[in-house]
Amino acid sequence: MAENPPAHIEIFSNAHNFQIGEQNNYIVHGNQYISSNDQATLTQLLHPILDASHTRDREISPPNSACFPGTRTDIIRAIVAWVNSTLLWNTHVLWLYGFVGCGKSAIALAIALKFERRNRLVGSFFFFRNTGDRSRMTRFAVTLACQLAAVIPEAAPFIRKAVTDEPGLLGSSLVAQLRRLVYEPFKAAAKRVRLLKTFLLKGPFLIVIDGLDECEDRKDVEAFIDDMLDFFKKNPLLPLRFLITSRVEQHIQGRLEKDQVRLENLVNHCSRDDIDTFMCACFEAEIKRNPVIKAYIRNHGDWPAKEDKDKLVDHIGGSFIFASALFKYIVDPTDDQSTPMDRLPHTLNMNPGLDALYAKTLSHSKNFPHFSDIMSTLVLIFEPLPTIGIAELLGIETFEVVRVLVNLQSIIHIPGSDDLPVTMCHTSLRDFLTAESRSGCFFTPPSFHLHLLYRCYTLHDGKQPDTAAALYSISRWAEHLNQCTYLPPTAQGPIFRFPQTLDAFYDHIFAKSENDLHFSDIISAIALLREPTPVAGISELLGIETLKVVRVLVNLRPVIDVPEDADLPVTVCHPSVRQFLTTESRSGRFFVSPSYHFRLSYNYFNLNLEHILGFTPLSLMLFRSSGWRDQSRLHWRDFLTATSESSIYHELDQLTHLPSQALSNRHIFSFAQLFLLVFGYFDPEPQQISLALTRCIESLALALEYDHAPDKLLGLSPYALMGSFLVQVSFIGPLKIHQEEAMALQRNVQRVEAAIRAKCSSSVLKPSWDPNTNDIRMDSWLLNWTAMDAYLVIKWIAARAQAGTDPAGPGAVRVLGVHFNMVASQVELSIRPYTQPSAT
């Protein structure tokens, strides 16, 4: 039967032989912990969970279960004998397992209390699902270590040394923390005289771990079990025992069913006499306080009749939680439509389990407004909230929450204050509500996470209030978002108001800023940037004022993380946000086309070029961006991968229409990209080489014509501009060229030549190759080429193309083979009449 103890004071009563000087008080969920300065320092270092042990206030930190006096004596006696034995060297671990509600937690509590009184309880940890850190392994080791230090002060110096000597220990793996903070300190302390004497006279020490199946970190649970058994295998004489209780789950069963572990199935210890004792005591207590039952007994004799009580005990079987829930249902003070005497016969028709009882109890409130939302919230929130917090989270009145829950007190614990958390009496209720085949109309679909996500967003919306619901929304909304990503895009929620899908939620958030100037550019950049970038970097990259970038992003905080520190990068809160934006069928008008990689490539290029030419200092963007020189090249490659060859020329044409940028920069960008498209090692070869060469040399001509002093441009290398290294060494052709194309190439070459002679110094000019030669040689590293070298190569190819088509007359087509071959440390460019390359 569950007990309801008041808040209590825990003084480290199991610790011996240490002095208490100045004291520190810690009050956690109503429990007061008093410790010396040394212990306080260790507590501050370790940051344990103070309400995870058997000493917690069970009223607000479930499970709230304890063995009813006079019950469970056989199994408790067997466990005590196992712990006390000094002969069972190979069974350091006992696994007590059984079905839901058979009393595992109550027995774990009884054992913990018994060995605490004997000063041999090292520590205890009671897992419980959806209670924050108590349902995770994150602070499991530090919590046990802190208890160990309080109970066995001889271990404290070893724990403190491990923490101070290894700064990264508290952020390391669970296995490493357990070894360094629990196992090894206990092993070292066990060699001290006092502990040896305790062990020899009384027996080994004990750690109690309850509800291991309630832990959400399954991989860590497996690692904990494996490492624990390995440690005991290497230390068979260590005077330490582990009592572990859980339901039978595969990841636990597969690791604990070993010779090293003693197995106890609680089903074999579920006595009918225990249930009978419990039910008799419950009925006797209720008869004394209930005037309705007293009046009935005066007129009709004993109640319940022995025959009915025996039928009830037989019907219950061995489940204490079922017994407790049935009794609460029978004597339910909120049901004014029937009496306990009316309800008792109905219980005999309920299935010998909890599902029928849960359904019957929930039906008391199902017609109240917000019933479904309130129950779904209780099931899916990641840590308990008080009634006032549930109301605020759902945007309803507190009395509406209380009205629903007050009829459910047999299965839900409602504290006396609106500020204390509401908890389920047993996690089996959550299992029931999340299994549609069991709960039917009471089913809580996982899509309700969408509604909770939206409510979390609505609550804080960039603000930092300090109410329970607001604090929850700030700390837990990302977990609801993560749960939503497991849902199919079309998953419909149980509610008929926004949002009903995760995509709809994203759509709603982005709609808040879509009318802001530059919204599309900012969202596209965040979706496609190859590395997270601070606000100031995004501002500089896009050429937009920082304030305008912030104004767009401030409304998008539910999906985009904008740090307060301007030096920290802006990131999407979950990969699904980027997937949404880059999938047109999902995002619609917010779709970010892969063609925007082209714009990012140019913007990086432009920043780089302005710096190289000396027009601007090394910018914040370039200074902080790792591999900044390559970013333009990488985005260009992403653009090429997602687009067609014709789109390349279309985007380059659109580039000239961009406002507020130097025209020469745009054309030199086109020149560099097209040149590397033909000659660069990493880019795909264009299908129309003659068109690419014509557009390339035309872009260079335009860049020189728009630039007042283009000397520096011609001295730059494609590597300096684009970050490419090698010339591709392969067969490039065929170069299929019409006479008209050959003439266009020559015209653009002449435009470049004219601009150079008119605007550049004579030192820029380099001698060109004989137009009649078929072979030339260049450095194989593009980083050693200049734009002038690139121009001379195209000029030579244009001359060879012109020479090949002239004799044929107008409209003729000549196909030439263009080859690059490695010769020593150079490449040899050769042009021959085209022949089909041999198959490789």
CSV table of C-alpha atoms in Angstrom, one decimal, residues 556-699:
chain,number,residue,atom,x,y,z
A,556,LEU,CA,11.9,32.0,-36.6
A,557,ARG,CA,13.5,31.0,-33.3
A,558,PRO,CA,11.3,28.0,-32.9
A,559,VAL,CA,13.1,26.4,-35.9
A,560,ILE,CA,16.3,28.4,-36.2
A,561,ASP,CA,18.6,28.9,-33.3
A,562,VAL,CA,19.9,32.4,-33.1
A,563,PRO,CA,22.4,32.7,-30.3
A,564,GLU,CA,22.6,35.9,-28.1
A,565,ASP,CA,26.3,35.9,-28.7
A,566,ALA,CA,26.9,37.4,-32.2
A,567,ASP,CA,30.1,35.3,-32.5
A,568,LEU,CA,28.2,32.0,-32.3
A,569,PRO,CA,26.8,30.5,-35.5
A,570,VAL,CA,23.1,30.4,-36.5
A,571,THR,CA,21.9,26.9,-36.8
A,572,VAL,CA,18.7,25.1,-37.7
A,573,CYS,CA,17.2,23.4,-34.7
A,574,HIS,CA,16.7,20.1,-36.4
A,575,PRO,CA,17.8,18.6,-39.7
A,576,SER,CA,14.1,18.2,-40.6
A,577,VAL,CA,13.9,22.0,-41.0
A,578,ARG,CA,16.4,21.9,-43.8
A,579,GLN,CA,14.7,18.9,-45.3
A,580,PHE,CA,11.4,20.8,-45.3
A,581,LEU,CA,12.9,23.9,-47.0
A,582,THR,CA,14.7,21.9,-49.7
A,583,THR,CA,11.8,19.6,-50.6
A,584,GLU,CA,9.4,21.5,-52.9
A,585,SER,CA,6.5,19.2,-52.4
A,586,ARG,CA,6.6,19.9,-48.7
A,587,SER,CA,7.6,23.5,-48.4
A,588,GLY,CA,5.7,25.0,-51.4
A,589,ARG,CA,6.3,28.8,-51.5
A,590,PHE,CA,9.1,28.5,-49.0
A,591,PHE,CA,11.1,26.0,-51.2
A,592,VAL,CA,14.8,26.8,-51.4
A,593,SER,CA,16.0,25.8,-54.9
A,594,PRO,CA,19.4,24.2,-55.2
A,595,SER,CA,20.1,26.8,-57.8
A,596,TYR,CA,20.6,29.3,-54.9
A,597,HIS,CA,24.0,27.6,-54.5
A,598,PHE,CA,24.9,29.7,-57.6
A,599,ARG,CA,24.2,32.9,-55.7
A,600,LEU,CA,26.2,31.8,-52.6
A,601,SER,CA,29.1,30.8,-54.9
A,602,TYR,CA,29.1,34.3,-56.4
A,603,ASN,CA,28.8,36.1,-53.0
A,604,TYR,CA,31.7,34.2,-51.6
A,605,PHE,CA,33.7,34.9,-54.8
A,606,ASN,CA,32.9,38.6,-54.7
A,607,LEU,CA,34.0,38.9,-51.1
A,608,ASN,CA,37.2,37.1,-51.9
A,609,LEU,CA,37.9,39.1,-55.0
A,610,GLU,CA,37.3,42.4,-53.2
A,611,HIS,CA,39.8,41.4,-50.6
A,612,ILE,CA,42.4,40.1,-53.2
A,613,LEU,CA,42.2,43.3,-55.2
A,614,GLY,CA,42.8,45.3,-52.0
A,615,PHE,CA,39.4,47.1,-52.1
A,616,THR,CA,38.4,45.7,-48.7
A,617,PRO,CA,40.3,44.3,-45.7
A,618,LEU,CA,40.0,40.6,-44.8
A,619,SER,CA,36.3,40.5,-43.9
A,620,LEU,CA,34.7,39.0,-40.8
A,621,MET,CA,33.1,36.4,-43.0
A,622,LEU,CA,36.3,35.3,-44.7
A,623,PHE,CA,38.3,35.4,-41.5
A,624,ARG,CA,36.0,33.1,-39.5
A,625,SER,CA,35.0,30.8,-42.3
A,626,SER,CA,37.1,27.6,-42.4
A,627,GLY,CA,38.3,27.0,-46.0
A,628,TRP,CA,36.8,30.3,-47.0
A,629,ARG,CA,38.7,30.3,-50.3
A,630,ASP,CA,37.0,27.1,-51.3
A,631,GLN,CA,33.5,28.0,-50.3
A,632,SER,CA,32.7,29.5,-53.7
A,633,ARG,CA,34.0,26.5,-55.5
A,634,LEU,CA,32.1,24.1,-53.3
A,635,HIS,CA,28.8,25.9,-53.8
A,636,TRP,CA,29.4,26.1,-57.5
A,637,ARG,CA,29.9,22.3,-57.5
A,638,ASP,CA,26.6,21.9,-55.6
A,639,PHE,CA,25.0,24.1,-58.2
A,640,LEU,CA,26.4,22.0,-61.1
A,641,THR,CA,25.3,18.8,-59.5
A,642,ALA,CA,21.7,19.9,-59.3
A,643,THR,CA,21.2,21.8,-62.6
A,644,SER,CA,21.5,21.4,-66.4
A,645,GLU,CA,24.1,22.9,-68.6
A,646,SER,CA,21.6,25.3,-70.1
A,647,SER,CA,20.7,26.6,-66.6
A,648,ILE,CA,24.3,27.5,-66.0
A,649,TYR,CA,24.2,30.1,-68.8
A,650,HIS,CA,20.8,31.3,-67.7
A,651,GLU,CA,22.0,31.9,-64.2
A,652,LEU,CA,25.1,33.7,-65.4
A,653,ASP,CA,22.9,35.9,-67.6
A,654,GLN,CA,20.7,36.7,-64.5
A,655,LEU,CA,23.8,37.6,-62.6
A,656,THR,CA,24.3,40.7,-64.6
A,657,HIS,CA,21.0,42.1,-63.5
A,658,LEU,CA,21.9,42.1,-59.8
A,659,PRO,CA,22.0,45.6,-58.3
A,660,SER,CA,24.7,47.3,-56.3
A,661,GLN,CA,27.6,45.1,-57.4
A,662,ALA,CA,30.6,45.9,-59.7
A,663,LEU,CA,29.8,44.6,-63.2
A,664,SER,CA,33.4,43.6,-63.7
A,665,ASN,CA,33.2,41.3,-60.7
A,666,ARG,CA,30.2,39.5,-62.1
A,667,HIS,CA,31.9,39.0,-65.5
A,668,ILE,CA,35.2,37.8,-64.1
A,669,PHE,CA,33.1,35.4,-62.0
A,670,SER,CA,31.6,34.0,-65.2
A,671,PHE,CA,35.0,33.8,-66.8
A,672,ALA,CA,36.6,31.9,-64.0
A,673,GLN,CA,33.7,29.5,-63.6
A,674,LEU,CA,33.4,28.7,-67.3
A,675,PHE,CA,37.1,28.4,-67.7
A,676,LEU,CA,37.3,25.8,-64.8
A,677,LEU,CA,34.2,24.1,-66.2
A,678,VAL,CA,36.2,23.3,-69.3
A,679,PHE,CA,39.7,22.9,-67.9
A,680,GLY,CA,39.3,22.2,-64.1
A,681,TYR,CA,40.0,18.8,-62.7
A,682,PHE,CA,36.9,18.5,-60.5
A,683,ASP,CA,34.1,19.9,-62.6
A,684,PRO,CA,32.0,17.9,-65.1
A,685,GLU,CA,32.9,18.5,-68.8
A,686,PRO,CA,30.4,20.7,-70.7
A,687,GLN,CA,28.6,19.0,-73.6
A,688,GLN,CA,29.0,22.1,-75.7
A,689,ILE,CA,32.7,23.0,-75.3
A,690,SER,CA,32.6,25.6,-78.1
A,691,LEU,CA,29.7,27.4,-76.4
A,692,ALA,CA,31.4,27.3,-73.0
A,693,LEU,CA,34.7,28.7,-74.5
A,694,THR,CA,32.8,31.4,-76.4
A,695,ARG,CA,30.9,32.5,-73.3
A,696,CYS,CA,34.1,32.3,-71.2
A,697,ILE,CA,36.1,34.6,-73.4
A,698,GLU,CA,33.1,37.0,-73.8
A,699,SER,CA,32.9,37.3,-70.0
